[in-house]
Coordinates of C-alpha atoms in Angstrom, one line a residue:
Chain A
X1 CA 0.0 0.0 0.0
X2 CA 1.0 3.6 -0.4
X3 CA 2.3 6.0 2.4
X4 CA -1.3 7.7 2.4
X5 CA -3.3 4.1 2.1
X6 CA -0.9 3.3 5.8
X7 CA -2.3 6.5 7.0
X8 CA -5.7 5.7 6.0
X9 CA -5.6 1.9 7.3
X10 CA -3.6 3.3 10.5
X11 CA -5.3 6.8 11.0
X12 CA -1.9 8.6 11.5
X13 CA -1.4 11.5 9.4
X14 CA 0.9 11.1 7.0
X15 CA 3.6 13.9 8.1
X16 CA 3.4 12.0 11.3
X17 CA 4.3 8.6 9.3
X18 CA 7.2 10.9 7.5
X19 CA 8.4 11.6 10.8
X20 CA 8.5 7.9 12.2
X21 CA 10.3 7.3 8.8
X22 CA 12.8 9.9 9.4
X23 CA 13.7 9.1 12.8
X24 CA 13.8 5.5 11.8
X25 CA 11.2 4.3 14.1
X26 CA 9.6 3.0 11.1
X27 CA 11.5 0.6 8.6
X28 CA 11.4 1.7 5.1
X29 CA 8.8 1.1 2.4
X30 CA 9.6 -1.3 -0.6
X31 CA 10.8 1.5 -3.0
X32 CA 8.6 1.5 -5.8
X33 CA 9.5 4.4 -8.0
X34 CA 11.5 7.5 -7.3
X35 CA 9.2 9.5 -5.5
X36 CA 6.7 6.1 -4.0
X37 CA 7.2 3.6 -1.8
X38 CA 5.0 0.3 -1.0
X39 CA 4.4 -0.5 2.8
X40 CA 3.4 -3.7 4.2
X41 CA 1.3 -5.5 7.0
X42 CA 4.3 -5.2 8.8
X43 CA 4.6 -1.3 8.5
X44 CA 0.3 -1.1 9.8
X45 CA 1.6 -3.6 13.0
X46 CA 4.2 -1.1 13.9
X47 CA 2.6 1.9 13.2
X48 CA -0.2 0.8 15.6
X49 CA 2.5 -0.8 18.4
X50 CA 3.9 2.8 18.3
X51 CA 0.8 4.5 19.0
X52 CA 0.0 2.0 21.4
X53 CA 3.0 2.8 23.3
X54 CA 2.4 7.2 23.2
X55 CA -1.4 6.8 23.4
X56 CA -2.4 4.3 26.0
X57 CA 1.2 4.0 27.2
X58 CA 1.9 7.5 28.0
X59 CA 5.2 7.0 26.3
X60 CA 7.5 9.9 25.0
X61 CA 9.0 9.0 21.6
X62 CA 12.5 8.7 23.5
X63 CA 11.3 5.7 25.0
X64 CA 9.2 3.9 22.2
X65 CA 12.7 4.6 20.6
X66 CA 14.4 2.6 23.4
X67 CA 11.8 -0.5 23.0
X68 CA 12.1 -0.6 19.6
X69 CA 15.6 -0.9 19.7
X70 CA 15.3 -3.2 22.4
X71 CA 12.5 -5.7 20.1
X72 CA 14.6 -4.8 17.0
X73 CA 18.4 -6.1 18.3
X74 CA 19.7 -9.0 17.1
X75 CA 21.8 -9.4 19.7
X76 CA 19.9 -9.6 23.0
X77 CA 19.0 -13.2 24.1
X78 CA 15.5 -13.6 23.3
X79 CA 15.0 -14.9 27.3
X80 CA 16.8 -11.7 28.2
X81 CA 14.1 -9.1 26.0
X82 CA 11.7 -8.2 28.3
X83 CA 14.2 -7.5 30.7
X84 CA 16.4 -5.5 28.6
X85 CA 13.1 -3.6 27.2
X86 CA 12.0 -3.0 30.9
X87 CA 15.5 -1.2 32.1
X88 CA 14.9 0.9 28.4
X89 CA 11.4 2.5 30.0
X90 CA 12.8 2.1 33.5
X91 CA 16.1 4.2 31.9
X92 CA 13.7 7.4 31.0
X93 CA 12.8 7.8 34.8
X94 CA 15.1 9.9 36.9
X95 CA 15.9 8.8 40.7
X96 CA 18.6 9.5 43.2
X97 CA 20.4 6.3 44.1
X98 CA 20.7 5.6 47.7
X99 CA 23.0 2.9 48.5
X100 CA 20.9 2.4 52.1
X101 CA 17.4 2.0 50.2
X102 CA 18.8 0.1 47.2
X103 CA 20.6 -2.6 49.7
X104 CA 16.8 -2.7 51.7
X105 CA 15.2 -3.3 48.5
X106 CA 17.6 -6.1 47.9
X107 CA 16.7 -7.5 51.1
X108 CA 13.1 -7.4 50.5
X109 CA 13.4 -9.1 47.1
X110 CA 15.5 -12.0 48.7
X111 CA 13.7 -12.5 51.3
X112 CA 10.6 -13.0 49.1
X113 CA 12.8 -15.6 47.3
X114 CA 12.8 -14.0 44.0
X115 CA 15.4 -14.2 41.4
X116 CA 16.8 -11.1 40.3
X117 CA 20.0 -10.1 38.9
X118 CA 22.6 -8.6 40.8
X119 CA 22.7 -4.9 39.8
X120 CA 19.3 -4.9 38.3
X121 CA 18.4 -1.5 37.4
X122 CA 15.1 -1.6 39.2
X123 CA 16.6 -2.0 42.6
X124 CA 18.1 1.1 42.8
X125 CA 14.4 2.2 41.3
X126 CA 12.9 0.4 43.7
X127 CA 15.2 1.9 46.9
X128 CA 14.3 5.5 45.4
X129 CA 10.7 5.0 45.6
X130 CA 10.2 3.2 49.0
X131 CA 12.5 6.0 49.9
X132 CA 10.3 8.8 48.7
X133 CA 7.1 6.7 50.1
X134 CA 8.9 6.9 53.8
X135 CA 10.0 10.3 53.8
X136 CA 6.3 11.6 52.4
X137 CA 3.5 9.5 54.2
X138 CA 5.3 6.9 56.3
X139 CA 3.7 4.0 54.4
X140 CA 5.9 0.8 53.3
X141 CA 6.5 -1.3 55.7
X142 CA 7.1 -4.5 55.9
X143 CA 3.7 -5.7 56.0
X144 CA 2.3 -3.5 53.3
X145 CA 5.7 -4.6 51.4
X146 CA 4.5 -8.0 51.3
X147 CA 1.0 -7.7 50.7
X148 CA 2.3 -5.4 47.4
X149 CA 4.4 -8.0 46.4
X150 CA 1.6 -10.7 46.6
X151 CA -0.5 -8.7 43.8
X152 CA 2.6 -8.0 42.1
X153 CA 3.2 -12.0 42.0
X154 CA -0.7 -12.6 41.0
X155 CA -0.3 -9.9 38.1
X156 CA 3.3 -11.4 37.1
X157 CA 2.0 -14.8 37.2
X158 CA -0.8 -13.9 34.4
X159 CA 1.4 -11.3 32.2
X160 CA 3.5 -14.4 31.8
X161 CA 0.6 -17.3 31.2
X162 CA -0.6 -15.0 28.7
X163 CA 2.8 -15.4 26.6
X164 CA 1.8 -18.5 24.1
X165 CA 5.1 -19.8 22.7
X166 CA 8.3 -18.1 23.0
X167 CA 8.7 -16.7 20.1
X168 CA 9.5 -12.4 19.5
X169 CA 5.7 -11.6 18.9
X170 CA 4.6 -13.1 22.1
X171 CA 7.6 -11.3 23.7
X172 CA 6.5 -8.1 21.6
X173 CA 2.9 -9.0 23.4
X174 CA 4.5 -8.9 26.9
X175 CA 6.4 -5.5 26.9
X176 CA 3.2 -4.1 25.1
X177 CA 1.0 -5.4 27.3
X178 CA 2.8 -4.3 30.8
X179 CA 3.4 -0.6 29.5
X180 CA -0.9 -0.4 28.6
X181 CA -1.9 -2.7 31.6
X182 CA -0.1 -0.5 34.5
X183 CA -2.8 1.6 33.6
X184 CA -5.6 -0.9 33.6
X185 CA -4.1 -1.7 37.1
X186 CA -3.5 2.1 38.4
X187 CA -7.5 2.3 37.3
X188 CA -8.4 -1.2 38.9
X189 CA -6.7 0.0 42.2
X190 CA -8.7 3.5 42.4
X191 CA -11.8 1.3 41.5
X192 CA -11.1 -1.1 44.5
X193 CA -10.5 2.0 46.7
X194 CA -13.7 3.5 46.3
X195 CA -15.4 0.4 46.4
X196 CA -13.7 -0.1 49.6
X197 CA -14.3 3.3 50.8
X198 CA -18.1 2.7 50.1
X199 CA -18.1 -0.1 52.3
X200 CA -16.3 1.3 54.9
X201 CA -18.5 4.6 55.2
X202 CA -21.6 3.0 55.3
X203 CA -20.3 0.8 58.5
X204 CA -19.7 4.1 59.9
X205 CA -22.9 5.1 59.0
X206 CA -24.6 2.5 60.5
X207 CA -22.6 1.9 63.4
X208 CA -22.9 5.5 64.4
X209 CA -26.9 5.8 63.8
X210 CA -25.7 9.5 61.6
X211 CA -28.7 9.5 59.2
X212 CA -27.6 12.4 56.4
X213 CA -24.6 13.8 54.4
Chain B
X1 CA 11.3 30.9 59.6
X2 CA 12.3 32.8 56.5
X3 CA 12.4 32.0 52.6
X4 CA 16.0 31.3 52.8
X5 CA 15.3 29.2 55.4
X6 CA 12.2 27.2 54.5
X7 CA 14.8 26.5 51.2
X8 CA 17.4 25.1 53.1
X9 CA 14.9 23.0 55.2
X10 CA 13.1 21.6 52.0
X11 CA 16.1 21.6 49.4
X12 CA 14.1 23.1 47.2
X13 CA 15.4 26.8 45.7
X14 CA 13.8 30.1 46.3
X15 CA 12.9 30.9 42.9
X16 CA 10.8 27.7 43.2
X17 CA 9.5 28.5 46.3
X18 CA 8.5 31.8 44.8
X19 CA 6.8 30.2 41.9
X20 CA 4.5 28.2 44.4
X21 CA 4.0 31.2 46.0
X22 CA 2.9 32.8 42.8
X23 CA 0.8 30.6 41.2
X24 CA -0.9 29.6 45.2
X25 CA 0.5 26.3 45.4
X26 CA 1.7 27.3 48.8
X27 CA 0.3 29.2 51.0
X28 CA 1.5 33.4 51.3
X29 CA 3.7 33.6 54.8
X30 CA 3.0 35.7 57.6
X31 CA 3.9 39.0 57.1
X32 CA 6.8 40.4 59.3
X33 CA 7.9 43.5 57.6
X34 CA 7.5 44.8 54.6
X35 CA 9.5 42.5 52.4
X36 CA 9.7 39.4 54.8
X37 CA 7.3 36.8 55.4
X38 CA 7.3 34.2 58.3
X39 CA 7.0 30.4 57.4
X40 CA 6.2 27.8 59.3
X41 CA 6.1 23.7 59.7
X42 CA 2.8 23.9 57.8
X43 CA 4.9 25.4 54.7
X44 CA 7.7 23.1 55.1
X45 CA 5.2 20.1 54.8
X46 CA 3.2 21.6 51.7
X47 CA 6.4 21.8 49.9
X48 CA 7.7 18.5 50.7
X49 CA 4.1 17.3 49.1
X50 CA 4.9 19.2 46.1
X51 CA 8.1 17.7 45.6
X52 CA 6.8 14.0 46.3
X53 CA 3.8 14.6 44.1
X54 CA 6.7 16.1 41.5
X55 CA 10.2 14.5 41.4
X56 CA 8.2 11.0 42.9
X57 CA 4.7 10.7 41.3
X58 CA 5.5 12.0 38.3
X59 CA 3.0 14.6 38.6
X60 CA 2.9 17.8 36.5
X61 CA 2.6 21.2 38.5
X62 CA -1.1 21.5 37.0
X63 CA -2.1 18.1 38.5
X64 CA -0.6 18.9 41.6
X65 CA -2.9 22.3 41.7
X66 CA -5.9 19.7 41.3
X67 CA -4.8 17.7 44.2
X68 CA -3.9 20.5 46.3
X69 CA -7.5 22.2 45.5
X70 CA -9.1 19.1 46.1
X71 CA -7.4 18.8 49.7
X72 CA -7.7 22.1 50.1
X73 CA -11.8 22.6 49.2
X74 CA -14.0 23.1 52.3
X75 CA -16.8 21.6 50.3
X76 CA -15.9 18.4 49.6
X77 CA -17.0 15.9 51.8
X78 CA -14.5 14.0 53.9
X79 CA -15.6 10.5 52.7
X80 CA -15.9 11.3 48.8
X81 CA -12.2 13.5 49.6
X82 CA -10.3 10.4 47.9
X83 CA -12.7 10.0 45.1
X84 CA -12.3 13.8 43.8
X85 CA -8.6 13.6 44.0
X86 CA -8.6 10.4 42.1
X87 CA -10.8 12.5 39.2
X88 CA -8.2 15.1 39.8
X89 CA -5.2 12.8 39.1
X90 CA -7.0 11.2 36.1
X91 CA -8.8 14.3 33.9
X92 CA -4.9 15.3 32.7
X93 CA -5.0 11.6 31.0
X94 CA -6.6 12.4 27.9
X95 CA -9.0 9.2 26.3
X96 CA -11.4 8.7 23.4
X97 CA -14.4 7.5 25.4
X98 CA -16.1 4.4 23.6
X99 CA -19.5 3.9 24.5
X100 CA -19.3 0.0 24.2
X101 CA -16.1 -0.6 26.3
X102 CA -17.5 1.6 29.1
X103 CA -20.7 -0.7 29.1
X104 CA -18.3 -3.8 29.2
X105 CA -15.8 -2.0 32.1
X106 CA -19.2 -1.1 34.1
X107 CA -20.8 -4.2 33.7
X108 CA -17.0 -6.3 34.9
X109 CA -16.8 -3.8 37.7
X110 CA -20.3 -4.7 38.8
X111 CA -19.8 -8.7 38.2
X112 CA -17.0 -8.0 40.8
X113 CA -20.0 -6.7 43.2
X114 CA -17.9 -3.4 43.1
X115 CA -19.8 -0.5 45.0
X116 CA -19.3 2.6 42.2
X117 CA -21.2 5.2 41.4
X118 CA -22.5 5.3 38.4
X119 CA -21.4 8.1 35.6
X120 CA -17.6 7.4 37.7
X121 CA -14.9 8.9 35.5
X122 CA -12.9 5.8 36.1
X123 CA -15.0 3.4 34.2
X124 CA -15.0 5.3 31.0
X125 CA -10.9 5.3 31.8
X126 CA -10.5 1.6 32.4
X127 CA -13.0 1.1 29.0
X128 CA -10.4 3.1 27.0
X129 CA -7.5 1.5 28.5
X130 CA -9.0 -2.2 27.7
X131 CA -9.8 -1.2 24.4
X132 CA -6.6 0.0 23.6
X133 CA -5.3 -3.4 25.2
X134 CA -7.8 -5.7 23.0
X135 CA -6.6 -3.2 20.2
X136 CA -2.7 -3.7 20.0
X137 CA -2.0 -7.2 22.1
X138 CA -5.0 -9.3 22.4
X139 CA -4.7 -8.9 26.3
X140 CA -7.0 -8.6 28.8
X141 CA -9.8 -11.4 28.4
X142 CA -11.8 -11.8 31.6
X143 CA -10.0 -14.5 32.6
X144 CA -7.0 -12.1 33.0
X145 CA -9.3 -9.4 34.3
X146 CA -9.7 -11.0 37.2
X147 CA -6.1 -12.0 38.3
X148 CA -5.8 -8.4 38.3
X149 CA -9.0 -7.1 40.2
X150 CA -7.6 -9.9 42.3
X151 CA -4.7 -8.1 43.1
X152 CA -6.1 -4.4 42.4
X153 CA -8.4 -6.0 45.9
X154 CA -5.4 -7.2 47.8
X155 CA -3.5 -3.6 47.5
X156 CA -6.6 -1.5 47.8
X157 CA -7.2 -3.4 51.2
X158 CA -4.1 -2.3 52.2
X159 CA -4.3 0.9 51.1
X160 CA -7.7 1.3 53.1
X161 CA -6.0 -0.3 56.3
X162 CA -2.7 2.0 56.6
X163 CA -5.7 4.8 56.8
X164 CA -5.3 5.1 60.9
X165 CA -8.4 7.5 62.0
X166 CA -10.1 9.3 59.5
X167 CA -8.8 12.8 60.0
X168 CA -7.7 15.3 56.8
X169 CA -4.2 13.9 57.2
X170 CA -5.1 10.2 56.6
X171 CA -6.9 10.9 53.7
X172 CA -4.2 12.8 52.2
X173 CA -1.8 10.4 52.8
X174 CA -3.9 8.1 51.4
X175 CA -3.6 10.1 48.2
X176 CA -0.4 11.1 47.7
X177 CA 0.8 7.4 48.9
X178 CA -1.4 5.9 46.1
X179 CA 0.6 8.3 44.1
X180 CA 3.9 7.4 44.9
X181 CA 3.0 3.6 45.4
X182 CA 1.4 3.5 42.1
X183 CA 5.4 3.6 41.0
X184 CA 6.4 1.2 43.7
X185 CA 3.9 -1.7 42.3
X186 CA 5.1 -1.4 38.9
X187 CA 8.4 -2.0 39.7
X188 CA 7.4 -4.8 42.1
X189 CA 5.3 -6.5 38.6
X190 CA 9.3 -5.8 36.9
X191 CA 10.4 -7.8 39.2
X192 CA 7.9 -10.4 39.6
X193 CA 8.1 -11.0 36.2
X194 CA 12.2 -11.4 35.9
X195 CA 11.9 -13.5 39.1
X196 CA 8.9 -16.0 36.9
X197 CA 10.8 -15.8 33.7
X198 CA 14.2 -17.2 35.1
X199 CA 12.1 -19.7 36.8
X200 CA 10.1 -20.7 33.6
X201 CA 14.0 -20.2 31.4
X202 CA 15.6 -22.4 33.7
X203 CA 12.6 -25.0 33.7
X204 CA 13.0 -24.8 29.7
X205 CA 16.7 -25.5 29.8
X206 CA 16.2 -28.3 32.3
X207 CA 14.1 -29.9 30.0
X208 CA 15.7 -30.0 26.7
X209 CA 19.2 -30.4 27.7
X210 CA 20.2 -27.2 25.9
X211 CA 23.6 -26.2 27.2
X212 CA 24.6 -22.7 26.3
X213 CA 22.9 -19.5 24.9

């Protein structure tokens, strides 16, 4: 198909396509005469993966960049990609390291028994955090640690059932699929609060005998 | 205290502090002489919320104004005080809202036996955010839907019990710690995940005797 048939099938202007083509987030077209090039199924898939990632993702195009590059290298172990395309969106986020909160993040992840590597970016990420968590609102402790970590192992345990095969697309599906998901979650957790909330008020309510507002 | 010194209690510069000022983030100081203002604990704590809300939860300075109204406004009551800062967080997210998937988020939400009010700007969110899911990776069949309202209950129990009392403070750092924790849970899924895929790699290796690479 043409340039303006992908926009069509796609709905991204063209001068946006032009741009992905310029800045190489976007392969090529099969040249077809000087001034025309024909684009593919694979051109629509990647179009669409790279609105995924700015739309629903909240991605800047410095970071689609870095997951690109991350599903487009050769060299990275396929075992290894969604780790490597996790420290690439990890990478865009600034945090002060703190040796003290990185080691008690370590701690935390050992004692849960998980394997991570040594010097895995998101330690350090994670110290920052729990750091700025303490400092604000005095919440993270241990308890609320673990109970985290037992929806984080619920969530993990499906984001990797859902993988069929091993194979790059259902690798692709997996770093897609966390980046618009942490949003269905963030919305699934605010949903659960105010259901929560409900319940809790109208105990008070009842327990309390206060009939209006 | 003065400016300089509410700076070098915070870390954060005076031009910044001045810009709060401006723009009623924070709270004018009282008045000592004509150019000097008096600043107190109250100040100190405002501005280390900014910060969190900022360098933390990723927060741009106009969602932090909506948070800060919202915890500021008189007229909100106590119990929906959570609610309207959640509405706050989540008008700066811009999405298409599609009819159908807001019917299919509403009616999940209530299969869950959920307690939400109806016309809650969540549900049109988490419609958009499925959608965009179904869209690009195929993810997010209700199977999956409920491993993660699974754990979205888990954390949102949690988040409910570390409210101690029900005072103005609780609340808010009910708020800005779902803000900041939102961060902490994706990491923990990061995590999860690395931890389930060297499990599920090493099972794979185990099995078909593949020795290197």
């Amino acid at each position: 198909m043409k340039l303006s048939e992908l926009s069509t099938e796609t709905g991204v202007s063209t001068a946006s396509l032009k741009y992905y083509l310029r800045e190489s987030l976007l392969a090529p077209g099969e040249p077809v005469t000087r001034t025309q090039s024909e684009y593919g199924p694979a051109h629509v898939e990647r179009v669409r993966l790279i609105r995924a990632l700015v739309d629903s993702g909240g991605l800047s195009l410095a970071q689609v960049r870095r997951v690109i590059d991350a599903l487009d290298s050769p060299t990275v172990p396929r075992h290894e990609l969604l780790g490597v395309a996790q420290e690439a969106l990890m990478e865009a986020e600034k945090f002060d390291e703190d040796a003290e909160w990185t080691a008690l993040a370590t701690a935390f992840v050992e004692q849960r028994g998980w394997r991570i590597e040594d010097g895995d970016v998101l330690l350090p990420q994670l110290g920052a955090q729990l750091k700025a968590l303490a400092d604000t609102c005095d919440v993270g402790g241990r308890e609320t640690l673990d109970r985290w970590a037992d929806a984080a192992e619920i969530v993990a345990a499906s984001d990797l059932d859902t993988l069929t095969g091993d194979d790059a697309q259902a690798l692709r599906t997996a770093i897609v699929g966390t980046v618009l998901s942490d949003k269905v979650l963030q919305t699934l957790r605010r949903l659960a609060q105010q259901n929560r909330t409900a319940q809790l008020y109208e105990a008070a309510r009842g327990s309390d005998g206060d009939s209006d507002q």
